JSON list of C-alpha atoms in Angstrom, two decimals:
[
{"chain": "A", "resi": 1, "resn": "UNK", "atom": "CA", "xyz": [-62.74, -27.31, 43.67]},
{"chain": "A", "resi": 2, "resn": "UNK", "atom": "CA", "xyz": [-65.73, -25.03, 43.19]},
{"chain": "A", "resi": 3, "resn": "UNK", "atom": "CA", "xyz": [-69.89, -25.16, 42.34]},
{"chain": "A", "resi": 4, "resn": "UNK", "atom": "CA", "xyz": [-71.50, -23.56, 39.45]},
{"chain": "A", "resi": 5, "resn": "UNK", "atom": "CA", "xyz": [-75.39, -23.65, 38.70]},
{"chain": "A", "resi": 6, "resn": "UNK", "atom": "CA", "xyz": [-76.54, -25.09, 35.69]},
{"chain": "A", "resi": 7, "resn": "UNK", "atom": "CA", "xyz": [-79.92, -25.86, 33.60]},
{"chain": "A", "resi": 8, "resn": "UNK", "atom": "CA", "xyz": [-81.26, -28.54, 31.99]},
{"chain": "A", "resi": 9, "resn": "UNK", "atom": "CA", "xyz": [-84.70, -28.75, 29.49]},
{"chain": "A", "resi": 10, "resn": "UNK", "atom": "CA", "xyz": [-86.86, -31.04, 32.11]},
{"chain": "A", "resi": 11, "resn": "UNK", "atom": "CA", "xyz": [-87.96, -33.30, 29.21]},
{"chain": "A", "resi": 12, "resn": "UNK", "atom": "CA", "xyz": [-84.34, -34.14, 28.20]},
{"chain": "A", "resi": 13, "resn": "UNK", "atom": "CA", "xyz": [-81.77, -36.76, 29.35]},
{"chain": "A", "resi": 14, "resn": "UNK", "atom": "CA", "xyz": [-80.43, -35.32, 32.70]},
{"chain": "A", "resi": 15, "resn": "UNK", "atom": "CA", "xyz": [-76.87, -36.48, 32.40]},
{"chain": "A", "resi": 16, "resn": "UNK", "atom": "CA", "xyz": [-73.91, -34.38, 32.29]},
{"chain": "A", "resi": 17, "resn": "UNK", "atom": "CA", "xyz": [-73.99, -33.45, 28.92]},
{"chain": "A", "resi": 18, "resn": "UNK", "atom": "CA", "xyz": [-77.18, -32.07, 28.86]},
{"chain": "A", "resi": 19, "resn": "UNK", "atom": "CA", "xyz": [-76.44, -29.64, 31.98]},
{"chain": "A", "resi": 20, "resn": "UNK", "atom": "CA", "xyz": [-72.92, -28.65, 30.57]},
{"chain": "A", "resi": 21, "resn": "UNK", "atom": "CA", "xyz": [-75.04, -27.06, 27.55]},
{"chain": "A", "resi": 22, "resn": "UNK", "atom": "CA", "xyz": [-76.77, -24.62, 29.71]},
{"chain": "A", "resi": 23, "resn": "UNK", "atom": "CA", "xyz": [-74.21, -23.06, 32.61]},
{"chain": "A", "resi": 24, "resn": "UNK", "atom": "CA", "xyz": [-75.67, -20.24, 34.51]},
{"chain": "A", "resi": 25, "resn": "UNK", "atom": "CA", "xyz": [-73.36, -16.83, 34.99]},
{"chain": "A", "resi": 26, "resn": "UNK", "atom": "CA", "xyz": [-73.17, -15.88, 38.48]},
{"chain": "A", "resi": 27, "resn": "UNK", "atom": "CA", "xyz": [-74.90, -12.26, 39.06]},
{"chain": "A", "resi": 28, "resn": "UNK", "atom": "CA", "xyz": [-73.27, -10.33, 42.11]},
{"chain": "A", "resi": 29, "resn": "UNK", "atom": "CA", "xyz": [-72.23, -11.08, 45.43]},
{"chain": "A", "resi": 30, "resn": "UNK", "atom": "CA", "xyz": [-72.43, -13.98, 47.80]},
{"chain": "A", "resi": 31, "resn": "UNK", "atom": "CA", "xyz": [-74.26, -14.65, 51.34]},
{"chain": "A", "resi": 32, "resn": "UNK", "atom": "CA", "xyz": [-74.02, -16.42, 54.08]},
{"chain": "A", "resi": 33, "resn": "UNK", "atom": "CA", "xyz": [-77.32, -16.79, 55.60]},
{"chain": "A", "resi": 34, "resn": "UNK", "atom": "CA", "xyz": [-78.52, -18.33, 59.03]},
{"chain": "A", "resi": 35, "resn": "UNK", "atom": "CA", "xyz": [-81.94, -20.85, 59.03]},
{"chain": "A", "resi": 36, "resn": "UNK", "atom": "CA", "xyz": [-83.47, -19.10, 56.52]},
{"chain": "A", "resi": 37, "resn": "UNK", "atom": "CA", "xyz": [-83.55, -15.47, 58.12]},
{"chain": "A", "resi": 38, "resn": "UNK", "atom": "CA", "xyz": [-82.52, -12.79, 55.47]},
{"chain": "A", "resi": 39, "resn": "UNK", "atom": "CA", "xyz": [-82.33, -10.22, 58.17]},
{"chain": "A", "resi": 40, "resn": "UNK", "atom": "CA", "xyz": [-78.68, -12.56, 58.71]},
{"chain": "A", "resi": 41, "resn": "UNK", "atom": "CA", "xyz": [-77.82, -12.20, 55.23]},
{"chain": "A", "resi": 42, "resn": "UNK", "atom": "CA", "xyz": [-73.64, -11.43, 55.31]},
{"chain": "A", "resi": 43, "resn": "UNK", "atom": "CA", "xyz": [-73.13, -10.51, 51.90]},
{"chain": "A", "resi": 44, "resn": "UNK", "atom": "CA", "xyz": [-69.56, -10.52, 50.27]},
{"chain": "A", "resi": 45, "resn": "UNK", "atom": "CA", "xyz": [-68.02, -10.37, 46.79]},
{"chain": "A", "resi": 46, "resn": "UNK", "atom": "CA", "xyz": [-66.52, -13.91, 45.92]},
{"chain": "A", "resi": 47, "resn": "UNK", "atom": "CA", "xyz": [-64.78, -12.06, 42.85]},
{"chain": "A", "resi": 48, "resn": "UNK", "atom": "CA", "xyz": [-63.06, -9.58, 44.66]},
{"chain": "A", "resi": 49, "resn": "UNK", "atom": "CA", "xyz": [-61.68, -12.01, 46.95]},
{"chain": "A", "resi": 50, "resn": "UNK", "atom": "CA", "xyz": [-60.29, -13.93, 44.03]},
{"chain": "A", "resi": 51, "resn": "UNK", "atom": "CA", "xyz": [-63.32, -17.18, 44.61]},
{"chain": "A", "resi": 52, "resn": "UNK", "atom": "CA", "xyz": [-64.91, -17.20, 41.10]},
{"chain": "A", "resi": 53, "resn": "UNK", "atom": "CA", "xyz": [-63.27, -18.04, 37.80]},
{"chain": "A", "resi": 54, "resn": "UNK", "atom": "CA", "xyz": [-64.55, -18.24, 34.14]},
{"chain": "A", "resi": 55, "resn": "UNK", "atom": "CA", "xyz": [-61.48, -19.41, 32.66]},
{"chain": "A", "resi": 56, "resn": "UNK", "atom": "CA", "xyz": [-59.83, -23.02, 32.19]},
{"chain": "A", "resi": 57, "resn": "UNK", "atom": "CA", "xyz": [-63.45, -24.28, 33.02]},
{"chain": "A", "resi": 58, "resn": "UNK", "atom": "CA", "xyz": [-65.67, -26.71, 31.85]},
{"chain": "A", "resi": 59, "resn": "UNK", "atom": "CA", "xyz": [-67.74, -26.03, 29.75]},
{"chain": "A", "resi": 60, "resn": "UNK", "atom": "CA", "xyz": [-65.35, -23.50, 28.43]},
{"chain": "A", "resi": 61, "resn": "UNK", "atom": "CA", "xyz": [-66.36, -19.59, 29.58]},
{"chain": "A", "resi": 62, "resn": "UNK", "atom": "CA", "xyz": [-68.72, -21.20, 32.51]},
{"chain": "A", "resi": 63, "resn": "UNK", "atom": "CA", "xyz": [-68.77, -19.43, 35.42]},
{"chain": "A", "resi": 64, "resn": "UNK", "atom": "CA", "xyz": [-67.81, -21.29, 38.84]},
{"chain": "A", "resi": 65, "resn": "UNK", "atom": "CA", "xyz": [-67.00, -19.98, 42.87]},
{"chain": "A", "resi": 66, "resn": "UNK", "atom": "CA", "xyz": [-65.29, -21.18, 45.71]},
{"chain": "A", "resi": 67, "resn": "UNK", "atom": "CA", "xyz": [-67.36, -23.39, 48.26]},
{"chain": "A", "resi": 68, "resn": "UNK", "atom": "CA", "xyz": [-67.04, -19.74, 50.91]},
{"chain": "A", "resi": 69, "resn": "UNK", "atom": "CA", "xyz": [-66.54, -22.38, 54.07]},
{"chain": "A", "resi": 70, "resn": "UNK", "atom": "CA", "xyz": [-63.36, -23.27, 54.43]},
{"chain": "A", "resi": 71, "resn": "UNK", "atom": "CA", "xyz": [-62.36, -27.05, 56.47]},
{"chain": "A", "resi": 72, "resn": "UNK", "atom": "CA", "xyz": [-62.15, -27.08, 59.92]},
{"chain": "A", "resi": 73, "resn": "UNK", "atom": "CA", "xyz": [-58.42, -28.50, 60.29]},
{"chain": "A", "resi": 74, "resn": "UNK", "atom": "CA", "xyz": [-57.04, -25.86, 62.35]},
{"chain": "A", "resi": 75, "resn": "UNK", "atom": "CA", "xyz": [-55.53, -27.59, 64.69]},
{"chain": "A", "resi": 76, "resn": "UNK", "atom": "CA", "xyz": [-53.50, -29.15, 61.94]},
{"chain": "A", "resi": 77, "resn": "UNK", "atom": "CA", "xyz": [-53.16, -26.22, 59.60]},
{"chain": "A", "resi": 78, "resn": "UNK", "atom": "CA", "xyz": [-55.05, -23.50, 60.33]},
{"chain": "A", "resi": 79, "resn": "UNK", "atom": "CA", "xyz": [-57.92, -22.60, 58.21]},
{"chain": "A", "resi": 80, "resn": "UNK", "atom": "CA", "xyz": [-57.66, -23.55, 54.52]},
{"chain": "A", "resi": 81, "resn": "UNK", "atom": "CA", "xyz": [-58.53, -19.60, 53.68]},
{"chain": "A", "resi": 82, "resn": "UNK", "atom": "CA", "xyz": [-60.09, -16.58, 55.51]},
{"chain": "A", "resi": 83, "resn": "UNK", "atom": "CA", "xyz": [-63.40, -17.05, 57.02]},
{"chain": "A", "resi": 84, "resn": "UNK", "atom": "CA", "xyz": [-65.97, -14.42, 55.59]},
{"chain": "A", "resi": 85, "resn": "UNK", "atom": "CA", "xyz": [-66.88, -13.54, 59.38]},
{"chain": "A", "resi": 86, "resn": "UNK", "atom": "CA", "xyz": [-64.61, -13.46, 62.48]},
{"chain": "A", "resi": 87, "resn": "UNK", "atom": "CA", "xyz": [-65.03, -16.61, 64.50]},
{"chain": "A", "resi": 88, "resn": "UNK", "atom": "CA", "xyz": [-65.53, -16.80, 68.30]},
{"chain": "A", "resi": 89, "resn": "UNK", "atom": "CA", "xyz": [-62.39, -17.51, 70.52]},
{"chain": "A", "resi": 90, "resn": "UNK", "atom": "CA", "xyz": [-64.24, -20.59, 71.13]},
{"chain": "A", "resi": 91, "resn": "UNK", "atom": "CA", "xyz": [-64.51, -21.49, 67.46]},
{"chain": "A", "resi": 92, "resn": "UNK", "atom": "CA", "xyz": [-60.26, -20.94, 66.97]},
{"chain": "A", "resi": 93, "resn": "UNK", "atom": "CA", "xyz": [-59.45, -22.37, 70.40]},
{"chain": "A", "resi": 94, "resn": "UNK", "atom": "CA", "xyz": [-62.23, -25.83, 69.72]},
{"chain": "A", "resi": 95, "resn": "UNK", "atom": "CA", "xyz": [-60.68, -26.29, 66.23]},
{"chain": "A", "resi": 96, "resn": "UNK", "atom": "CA", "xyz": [-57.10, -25.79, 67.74]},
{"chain": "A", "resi": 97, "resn": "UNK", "atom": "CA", "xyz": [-57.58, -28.71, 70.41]},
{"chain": "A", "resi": 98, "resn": "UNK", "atom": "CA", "xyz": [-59.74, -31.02, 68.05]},
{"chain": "A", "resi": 99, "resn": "UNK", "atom": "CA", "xyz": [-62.83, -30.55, 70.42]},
{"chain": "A", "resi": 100, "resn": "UNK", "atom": "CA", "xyz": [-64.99, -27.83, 69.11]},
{"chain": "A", "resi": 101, "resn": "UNK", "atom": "CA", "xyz": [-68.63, -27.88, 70.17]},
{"chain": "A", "resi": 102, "resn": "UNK", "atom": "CA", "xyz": [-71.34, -28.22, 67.43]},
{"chain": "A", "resi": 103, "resn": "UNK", "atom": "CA", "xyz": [-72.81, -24.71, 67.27]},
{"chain": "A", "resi": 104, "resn": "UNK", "atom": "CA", "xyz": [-69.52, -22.90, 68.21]},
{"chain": "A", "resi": 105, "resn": "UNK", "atom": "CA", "xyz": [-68.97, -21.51, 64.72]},
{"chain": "A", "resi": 106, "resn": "UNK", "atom": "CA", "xyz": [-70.39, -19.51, 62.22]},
{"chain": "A", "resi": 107, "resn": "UNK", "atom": "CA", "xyz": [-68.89, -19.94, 58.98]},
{"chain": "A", "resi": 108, "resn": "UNK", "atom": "CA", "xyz": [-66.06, -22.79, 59.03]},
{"chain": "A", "resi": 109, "resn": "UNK", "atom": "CA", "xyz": [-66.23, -26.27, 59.20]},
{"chain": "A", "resi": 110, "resn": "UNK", "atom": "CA", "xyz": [-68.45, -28.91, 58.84]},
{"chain": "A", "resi": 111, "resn": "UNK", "atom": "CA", "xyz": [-72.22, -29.07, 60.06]},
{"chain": "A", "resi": 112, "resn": "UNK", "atom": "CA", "xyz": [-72.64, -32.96, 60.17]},
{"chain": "A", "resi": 113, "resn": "UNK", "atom": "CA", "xyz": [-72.27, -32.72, 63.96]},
{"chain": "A", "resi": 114, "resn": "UNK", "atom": "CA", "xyz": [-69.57, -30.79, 63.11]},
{"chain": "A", "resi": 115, "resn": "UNK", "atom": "CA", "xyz": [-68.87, -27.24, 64.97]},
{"chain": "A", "resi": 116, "resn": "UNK", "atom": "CA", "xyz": [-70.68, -24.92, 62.26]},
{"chain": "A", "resi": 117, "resn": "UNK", "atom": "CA", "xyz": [-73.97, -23.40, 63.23]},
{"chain": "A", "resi": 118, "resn": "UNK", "atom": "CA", "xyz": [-76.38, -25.97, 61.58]},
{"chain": "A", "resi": 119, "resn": "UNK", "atom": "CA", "xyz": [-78.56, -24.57, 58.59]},
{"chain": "A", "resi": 120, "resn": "UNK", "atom": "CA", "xyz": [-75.79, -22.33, 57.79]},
{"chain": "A", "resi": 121, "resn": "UNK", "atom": "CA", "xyz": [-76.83, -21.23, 53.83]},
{"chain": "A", "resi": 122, "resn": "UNK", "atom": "CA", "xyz": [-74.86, -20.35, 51.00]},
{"chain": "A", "resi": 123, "resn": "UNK", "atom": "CA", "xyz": [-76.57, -17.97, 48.56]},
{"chain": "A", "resi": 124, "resn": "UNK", "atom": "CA", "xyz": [-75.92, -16.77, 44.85]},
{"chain": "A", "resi": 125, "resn": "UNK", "atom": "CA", "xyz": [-77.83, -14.93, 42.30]},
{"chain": "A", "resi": 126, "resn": "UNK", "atom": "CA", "xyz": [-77.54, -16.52, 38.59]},
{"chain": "A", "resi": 127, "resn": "UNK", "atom": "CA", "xyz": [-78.46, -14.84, 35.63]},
{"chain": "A", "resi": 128, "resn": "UNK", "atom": "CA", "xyz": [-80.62, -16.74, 32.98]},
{"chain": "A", "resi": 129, "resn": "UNK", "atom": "CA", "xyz": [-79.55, -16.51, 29.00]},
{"chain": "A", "resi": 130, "resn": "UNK", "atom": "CA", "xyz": [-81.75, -13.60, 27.19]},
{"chain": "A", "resi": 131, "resn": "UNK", "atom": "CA", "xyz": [-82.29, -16.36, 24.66]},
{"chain": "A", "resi": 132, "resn": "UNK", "atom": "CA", "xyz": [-83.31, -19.07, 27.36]},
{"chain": "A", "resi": 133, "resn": "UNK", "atom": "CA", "xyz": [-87.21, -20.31, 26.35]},
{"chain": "A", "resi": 134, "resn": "UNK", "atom": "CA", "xyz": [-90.06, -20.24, 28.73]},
{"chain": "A", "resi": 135, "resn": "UNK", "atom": "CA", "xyz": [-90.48, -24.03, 29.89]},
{"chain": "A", "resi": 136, "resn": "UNK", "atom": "CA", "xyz": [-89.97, -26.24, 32.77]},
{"chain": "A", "resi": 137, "resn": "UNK", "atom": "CA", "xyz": [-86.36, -27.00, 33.75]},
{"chain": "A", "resi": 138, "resn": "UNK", "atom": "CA", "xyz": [-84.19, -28.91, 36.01]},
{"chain": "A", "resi": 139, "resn": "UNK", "atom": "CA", "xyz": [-81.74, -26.47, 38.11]},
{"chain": "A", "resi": 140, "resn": "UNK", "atom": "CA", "xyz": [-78.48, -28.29, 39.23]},
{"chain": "A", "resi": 141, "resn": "UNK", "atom": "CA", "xyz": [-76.22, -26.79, 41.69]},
{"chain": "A", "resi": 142, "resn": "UNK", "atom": "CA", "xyz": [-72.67, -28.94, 41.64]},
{"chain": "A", "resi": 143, "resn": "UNK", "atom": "CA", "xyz": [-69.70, -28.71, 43.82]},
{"chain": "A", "resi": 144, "resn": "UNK", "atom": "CA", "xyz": [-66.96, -30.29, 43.31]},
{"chain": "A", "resi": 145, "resn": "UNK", "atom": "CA", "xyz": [-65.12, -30.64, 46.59]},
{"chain": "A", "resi": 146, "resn": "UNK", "atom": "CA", "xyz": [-61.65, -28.70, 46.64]},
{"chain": "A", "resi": 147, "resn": "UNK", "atom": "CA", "xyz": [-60.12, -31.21, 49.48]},
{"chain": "A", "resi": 148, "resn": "UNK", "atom": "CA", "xyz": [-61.43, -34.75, 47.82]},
{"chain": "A", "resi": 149, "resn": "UNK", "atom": "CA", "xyz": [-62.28, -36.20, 45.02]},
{"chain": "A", "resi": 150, "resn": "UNK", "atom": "CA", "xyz": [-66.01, -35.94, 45.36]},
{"chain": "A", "resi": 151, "resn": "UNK", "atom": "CA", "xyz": [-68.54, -34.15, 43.06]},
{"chain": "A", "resi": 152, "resn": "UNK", "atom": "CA", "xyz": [-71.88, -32.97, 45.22]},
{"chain": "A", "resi": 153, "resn": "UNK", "atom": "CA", "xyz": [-74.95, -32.26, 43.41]},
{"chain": "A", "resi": 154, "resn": "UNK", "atom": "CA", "xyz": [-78.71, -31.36, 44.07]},
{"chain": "A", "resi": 155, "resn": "UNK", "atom": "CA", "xyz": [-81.42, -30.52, 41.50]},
{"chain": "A", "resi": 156, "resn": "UNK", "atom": "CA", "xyz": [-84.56, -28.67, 41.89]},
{"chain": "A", "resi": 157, "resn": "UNK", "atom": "CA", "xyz": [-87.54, -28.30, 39.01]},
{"chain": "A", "resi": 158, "resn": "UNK", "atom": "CA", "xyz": [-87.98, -24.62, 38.15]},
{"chain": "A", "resi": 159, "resn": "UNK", "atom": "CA", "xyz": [-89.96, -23.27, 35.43]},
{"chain": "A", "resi": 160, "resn": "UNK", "atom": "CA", "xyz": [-88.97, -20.24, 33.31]},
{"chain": "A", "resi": 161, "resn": "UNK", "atom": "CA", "xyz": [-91.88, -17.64, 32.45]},
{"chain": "A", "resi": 162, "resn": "UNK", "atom": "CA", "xyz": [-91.68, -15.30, 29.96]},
{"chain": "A", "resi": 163, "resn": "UNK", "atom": "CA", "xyz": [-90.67, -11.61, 31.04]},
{"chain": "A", "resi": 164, "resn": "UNK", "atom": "CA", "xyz": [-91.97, -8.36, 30.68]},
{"chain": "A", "resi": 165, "resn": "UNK", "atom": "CA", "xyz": [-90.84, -6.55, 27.59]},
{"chain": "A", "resi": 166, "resn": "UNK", "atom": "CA", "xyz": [-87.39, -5.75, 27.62]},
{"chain": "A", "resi": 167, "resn": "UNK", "atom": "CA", "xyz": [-87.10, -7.89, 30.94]},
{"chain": "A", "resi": 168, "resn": "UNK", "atom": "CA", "xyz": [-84.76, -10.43, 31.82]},
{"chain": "A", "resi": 169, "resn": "UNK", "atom": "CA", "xyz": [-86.44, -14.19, 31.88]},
{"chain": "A", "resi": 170, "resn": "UNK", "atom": "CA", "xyz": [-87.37, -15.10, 35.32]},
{"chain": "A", "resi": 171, "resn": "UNK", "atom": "CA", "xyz": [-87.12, -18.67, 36.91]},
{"chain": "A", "resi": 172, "resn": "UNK", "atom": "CA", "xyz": [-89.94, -19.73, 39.71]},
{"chain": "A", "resi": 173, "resn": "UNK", "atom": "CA", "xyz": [-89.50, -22.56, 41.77]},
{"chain": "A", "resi": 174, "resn": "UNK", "atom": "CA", "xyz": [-90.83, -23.81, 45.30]},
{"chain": "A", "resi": 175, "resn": "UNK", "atom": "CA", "xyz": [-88.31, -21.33, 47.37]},
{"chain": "A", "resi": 176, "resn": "UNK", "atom": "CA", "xyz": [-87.87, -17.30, 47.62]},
{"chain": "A", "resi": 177, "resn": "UNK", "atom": "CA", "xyz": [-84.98, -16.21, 45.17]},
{"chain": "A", "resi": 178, "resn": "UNK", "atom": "CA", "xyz": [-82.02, -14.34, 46.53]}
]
């Protein structure tokens, strides 16, 4: 399981062939971020902690991470993986007895009513091709879930301006960048 990011021309067929021609290399670290605040920014390196491949993936040499929030079946199993924060005693001991309160965790589990703060936010930082034309495009973020067999995705329309000389090309949509 993992996401990657991914571009497609606006004007062409958006299928899965068209977004497999344009995968988007990650650029730095990861965040967790809480509704929208960037004063709650946690950052941490999904590399380092062994989240983000670029090998045996498809397209070949496309870059994808590790959804950062692992399942909430501790009182099974114990988390799937490490938390990137220390949960409460109330988050461990919840998950433990199958009755954790929505709200009583900050970065494992679910959010559907589940016990993870609501609006909890994952961010990245892509970096767009040198070569990539100025134009409108459709941004896909896809996740294909590690613990089923379900593939997530959601688009957004973006447009790519031209940079300043000697400047990477920049993407502007209808929310801040990271």
């Amino acid at each position: 399981g993992g996401y990657a990011y991914r571009l497609a021309p606006a004007d062409a067929p958006l299928t899965e062939n068209t977004f497999r021609k344009l995968p988007l290399a990650f650029d730095g670290p990861s965040a967790l971020r809480w509704d929208g605040d960037r004063a709650t920014d946690m950052r941490f390196d999904s590399a380092a902690r062994g989240w983000q491949v670029s090998t045996g993936t498809v397209p070949a040499g496309s870059s994808w991470r590790k959804n950062p929030i692992p399942s909430g079946l501790w009182e099974r199993e114990g988390p799937t993986f490490r938390p990137v924060c220390d949960e409460s005693a109330a988050c461990v001991r919840g998950y433990s007895t199958g009755g954790a309160a929505q709200g009583e965790c900050r970065c494992s589990g679910w959010s559907n009513g589940g016990p993870l703060l609501p609006n909890v936010e994952v961010v990245d930082r892509v970096a767009l091709p040198a070569s990539l034309s100025p134009g409108r495009y459709v941004l896909q973020w896809r996740w294909d879930c590690e613990e089923s067999d379900q593939v997530w995705a959601s688009c957004s329309d973006v447009q790519v301006v031209a940079a300043a000389t000697g400047a990477e090309p920049e993407a502007k949509a209808g929310v801040s960048a990271a």
